Short mmCIF file of C-alpha atoms in Angstrom, two decimals:
data_model
loop_
_atom_site.label_atom_id
_atom_site.label_comp_id
_atom_site.label_asym_id
_atom_site.label_seq_id
_atom_site.Cartn_x
_atom_site.Cartn_y
_atom_site.Cartn_z
CA MET A 9 71.91 70.06 135.04
CA ASN A 10 69.95 66.92 133.45
CA GLY A 11 72.68 64.91 134.84
CA LYS A 12 75.50 66.77 132.94
CA ALA A 13 78.31 68.79 134.09
CA TYR A 14 78.40 72.71 132.65
CA VAL A 15 80.42 75.80 133.47
CA ALA A 16 79.46 79.19 133.83
CA LYS A 17 80.97 82.02 131.68
CA ARG A 18 81.46 85.82 132.10
CA PHE A 19 84.00 88.32 131.05
CA TRP A 20 86.35 89.96 134.03
CA GLU A 21 88.54 91.64 132.02
CA ILE A 22 89.46 91.96 128.16
CA GLY A 23 92.75 93.45 127.89
CA ASP A 24 91.63 96.47 126.89
CA GLY A 25 92.09 98.84 129.96
CA PRO A 26 93.13 98.56 133.50
CA GLU A 27 89.12 98.49 134.59
CA LYS A 28 87.10 95.46 134.98
CA VAL A 29 84.28 94.85 132.55
CA SER A 30 81.02 96.25 133.21
CA ARG A 31 77.68 94.40 133.29
CA GLN A 32 76.60 95.60 130.31
CA LYS A 33 79.72 95.16 128.82
CA ASN A 34 79.76 91.43 129.80
CA ALA A 35 76.25 90.45 128.73
CA ASP A 36 76.93 92.31 125.39
CA ASN A 37 80.33 90.23 124.54
CA LEU A 38 78.10 87.07 126.11
CA VAL A 39 75.42 87.65 123.55
CA ALA A 40 77.97 88.31 120.72
CA GLU A 41 79.67 84.50 121.48
CA PHE A 42 76.24 83.08 121.52
CA LYS A 43 75.59 84.84 118.48
CA ARG A 44 78.57 83.41 117.06
CA ILE A 45 77.53 79.94 118.02
CA LYS A 46 74.38 80.18 116.71
CA GLN A 47 75.95 81.09 113.32
CA ALA A 48 78.51 78.57 113.12
CA ALA A 49 75.78 75.81 113.55
CA TRP A 50 73.68 76.73 110.97
CA PHE A 51 76.71 77.32 108.60
CA LEU A 52 77.82 73.73 109.48
CA SER A 53 74.24 72.40 109.02
CA GLN A 54 74.45 74.21 105.51
CA PHE A 55 78.38 72.71 104.91
CA CYS A 56 77.00 69.28 105.54
CA GLU A 57 74.02 69.42 103.24
CA ARG A 58 76.03 70.59 100.59
CA ALA A 59 78.75 67.66 101.07
CA LYS A 60 75.80 65.25 101.21
CA GLU A 61 74.52 66.55 98.03
CA ILE A 62 77.79 66.72 95.81
CA GLY A 63 78.94 63.12 97.34
CA VAL A 64 82.20 64.17 98.82
CA GLU A 65 82.77 62.36 102.18
CA ILE A 66 83.86 64.68 105.47
CA ALA A 67 84.56 64.00 108.60
CA GLN A 68 81.25 64.04 111.36
CA ALA A 69 81.42 67.41 113.23
CA LYS A 70 78.77 69.08 115.06
CA GLU A 71 78.66 73.05 116.98
CA ASP A 72 77.80 71.87 120.21
CA PRO A 73 75.30 75.28 121.20
CA ALA A 74 75.75 77.04 124.66
CA ASP A 75 72.84 77.01 126.87
CA LEU A 76 71.18 80.40 127.19
CA GLU A 77 68.23 81.33 129.02
CA THR A 78 67.42 84.42 127.28
CA SER A 79 67.33 84.83 123.50
CA PRO A 80 70.17 86.96 122.04
CA ALA A 81 67.85 89.56 120.68
CA SER A 82 66.27 89.82 123.73
CA ALA A 83 69.48 89.75 125.90
CA THR A 84 70.92 92.41 123.75
CA ALA A 85 67.76 94.76 124.40
CA ILE A 86 68.29 94.62 128.24
CA GLU A 87 70.43 97.57 129.85
CA TRP A 88 72.47 96.28 132.75
CA ASP A 89 74.00 98.08 135.61
CA ASN A 90 75.91 97.70 138.45
CA ALA A 91 73.30 96.87 141.06
CA GLN A 92 71.99 94.40 138.64
CA PRO A 93 73.90 90.49 139.07
CA PRO A 94 76.13 89.63 136.06
CA PHE A 95 74.76 88.14 132.63
CA TRP A 96 76.41 84.34 132.28
CA LEU A 97 77.03 81.84 129.52
CA ILE A 98 76.09 78.18 130.62
CA GLU A 99 78.40 75.57 128.30
CA PRO A 100 79.00 72.20 128.65
CA LEU A 101 81.86 70.87 130.71
CA ARG A 102 84.45 70.13 128.20
CA SER A 103 87.03 67.19 128.25
CA SER A 104 91.00 67.14 128.75
CA SER A 105 91.28 65.97 125.27
CA ILE A 106 90.73 69.06 123.38
CA THR A 107 92.16 69.71 119.50
CA ARG A 108 93.05 73.12 118.15
CA TYR A 109 92.64 73.51 114.06
CA ASN A 110 93.47 76.99 113.65
CA GLY A 111 94.60 80.28 115.73
CA THR A 112 93.42 83.48 115.93
CA LEU A 113 95.41 84.81 112.49
CA VAL A 114 96.84 81.51 111.72
CA HIS A 115 95.77 79.04 108.89
CA ALA A 116 97.97 76.17 108.40
CA GLN A 117 97.32 73.13 106.32
CA LEU A 118 96.28 70.17 108.34
CA PRO A 119 96.33 66.27 108.05
CA GLY A 120 93.86 63.93 108.14
CA LYS A 121 90.27 64.04 107.46
CA ILE A 122 88.92 66.07 110.04
CA GLY A 123 91.52 68.03 109.75
CA GLN A 124 90.74 68.62 105.67
CA THR A 125 87.05 68.87 106.76
CA ILE A 126 87.49 71.51 109.16
CA LEU A 127 89.72 73.76 106.97
CA ALA A 128 86.86 72.91 104.38
CA PHE A 129 84.30 74.17 106.67
CA VAL A 130 86.19 77.36 107.16
CA HIS A 131 86.52 78.41 103.43
CA TYR A 132 82.78 77.73 102.84
CA VAL A 133 81.50 80.22 105.66
CA TYR A 134 84.16 82.21 104.02
CA LEU A 135 82.31 81.78 100.87
CA ALA A 136 78.55 81.42 101.90
CA SER A 137 79.43 84.70 103.70
CA LYS A 138 79.82 86.80 100.63
CA ARG A 139 83.79 86.76 102.14
CA ASP A 140 82.48 88.78 105.31
CA MET A 141 83.22 86.27 107.69
CA VAL A 142 86.09 83.97 108.40
CA LEU A 143 86.34 81.35 111.25
CA ALA A 144 89.30 81.12 113.62
CA ASP A 145 90.51 79.57 116.93
CA ILE A 146 88.32 76.44 116.04
CA GLN A 147 88.20 74.02 118.90
CA SER A 148 86.97 70.63 119.11
CA GLU A 149 86.27 67.65 121.32
CA LEU A 150 85.98 64.09 120.43
CA ASN A 151 83.19 61.67 121.72
CA ILE A 152 81.27 58.73 120.59
CA THR A 153 79.07 60.75 118.13
CA GLY A 154 81.97 62.77 116.56
CA GLU A 155 83.71 65.84 116.29
CA PHE A 156 82.01 69.14 118.85
CA LEU A 157 83.44 72.11 117.82
CA PHE A 158 83.49 74.73 120.73
CA ASP A 159 84.52 78.83 121.22
CA ILE A 160 85.09 79.63 118.05
CA MET A 161 85.94 83.11 117.12
CA THR A 162 84.87 85.14 114.18
CA HIS A 163 86.74 87.75 111.75
CA THR A 164 84.22 89.94 109.81
CA LYS A 165 84.50 92.94 107.79
CA SER A 166 83.14 95.42 110.65
CA GLY A 167 85.04 94.03 113.00
CA LEU A 168 82.23 94.02 115.62
CA SER A 169 81.34 90.31 115.83
CA GLY A 170 82.54 90.01 119.35
CA VAL A 171 85.61 89.78 121.61
CA GLY A 172 88.66 88.82 119.01
CA ASP A 173 87.37 89.86 115.94
CA HIS A 174 90.24 91.35 114.05
CA GLY A 175 88.10 92.80 111.35
CA LYS A 176 89.76 92.79 107.66
CA THR A 177 93.19 91.70 108.99
CA GLY A 178 91.45 88.31 110.02
CA ILE A 179 89.79 87.87 106.93
CA THR A 180 93.26 88.61 104.88
CA ALA A 181 95.19 86.51 106.97
CA PHE A 182 93.00 83.42 106.04
CA VAL A 183 92.79 84.45 102.62
CA ARG A 184 96.86 84.49 102.32
CA GLN A 185 97.20 81.48 104.21
CA HIS A 186 94.98 78.67 103.14
CA VAL A 187 95.50 76.43 100.68
CA CYS A 188 93.04 73.98 99.70
CA GLN A 189 93.28 70.27 100.27
CA ASP A 190 91.14 67.41 98.59
CA ILE A 191 87.88 67.88 100.70
CA CYS A 192 88.16 71.93 99.79
CA LYS A 193 88.93 70.42 95.98
CA ASN A 194 85.94 67.74 95.85
CA LEU A 195 83.18 70.54 97.08
CA GLY A 196 84.49 73.18 94.04
CA PHE A 197 86.30 75.40 96.04
CA ARG A 198 89.67 77.17 94.76
CA ASN A 199 92.64 78.70 96.64
CA PRO A 200 92.16 81.95 97.60
CA MET A 201 95.34 83.19 96.15
CA LYS A 202 97.06 80.74 94.94
CA LYS A 203 97.14 80.07 91.29
CA GLY A 204 97.04 76.40 89.50
CA THR A 205 95.19 73.62 88.20
CA GLY A 206 91.35 74.41 88.51
CA ASN A 207 89.22 71.87 90.16
CA LYS A 208 85.37 72.81 89.65
CA GLY A 209 84.43 69.88 91.84
CA LYS A 210 82.48 66.49 91.78
CA GLY A 211 79.06 67.39 91.28
CA LYS A 212 76.68 69.81 89.66
CA LYS A 213 74.91 71.48 92.31
CA HIS A 214 77.07 74.46 94.06
CA VAL A 215 75.21 76.01 97.11
CA VAL A 216 77.80 78.78 97.50
CA GLU A 217 77.97 81.44 94.37
CA ASP A 218 81.30 82.29 93.53
CA ASP A 219 81.69 85.18 91.25
CA SER A 220 85.30 85.94 91.02
CA ASP A 221 87.13 86.29 87.65
CA GLU A 222 88.86 83.42 85.84
CA SER A 223 92.61 84.36 85.24
CA ASP A 224 93.42 85.55 81.96
CA SER A 225 96.95 84.01 81.94
CA GLY A 226 95.26 80.56 81.96
CA GLY A 227 96.24 79.64 85.57
CA GLU A 228 93.47 78.53 88.22
CA ASP A 229 91.02 81.39 89.05
CA THR A 230 90.84 82.09 92.81
CA ASP A 231 88.54 82.97 95.40
CA THR A 232 89.95 86.50 95.82
CA SER A 233 91.95 88.59 93.54
CA GLU A 234 95.21 90.45 94.74
CA GLU A 235 93.40 93.74 94.44
CA GLU A 236 90.67 92.87 96.84
CA VAL A 237 93.01 91.64 99.59
CA ASP A 238 94.60 95.22 98.80
CA GLN A 239 91.45 96.77 99.84
CA LEU A 240 91.05 94.46 102.66
CA ASP A 241 94.37 95.44 104.10
CA LYS A 242 93.51 99.29 103.95
#
């Protein structure tokens, strides 16, 4: 289409039983995936704007929106049955050069400017969503304009954002594993669990409100307290 190669995606089986995915379930899953793409694109634009305002240099990345003929809201309202053709999500064909930055429940430290930017972006979304969302399974491909992110998974407190949402377990994995590196610190973010020397960032304007309490012991105040993590674990 338009001189570009695309792939069409649908859900056939998602590991929750021997039966094939119904047309309705397939449509619901694809709409949820499209919503994730649009959410990530919005958060990424806000993240880049924050970095620009504060004067923090980051790698250039874009969320590559999938193509969808029907809006997420109207697609959700459609009732599908086995007599109708299946619902598809159209995406650009990816190159064979793919980089993965985190796993479903793994958030390791990453070297280099691109890796640090991705980790800081994940941290930003956690804070901007009021600790309700964590991005996972982030992949990208590189072209002449920068890194394009795709197939992003989300974990939410409700556990209802789509296939692979591990709910509070997924959020807890990020909180316990994430360690802020230079870009995080320059943006004014703090390690979710680790204590140390505080860093309030290079700039004065902060888009994300961080209402966590400071440590009484004189260590660094953190984004998430042990008590809050305990509540997530329950």
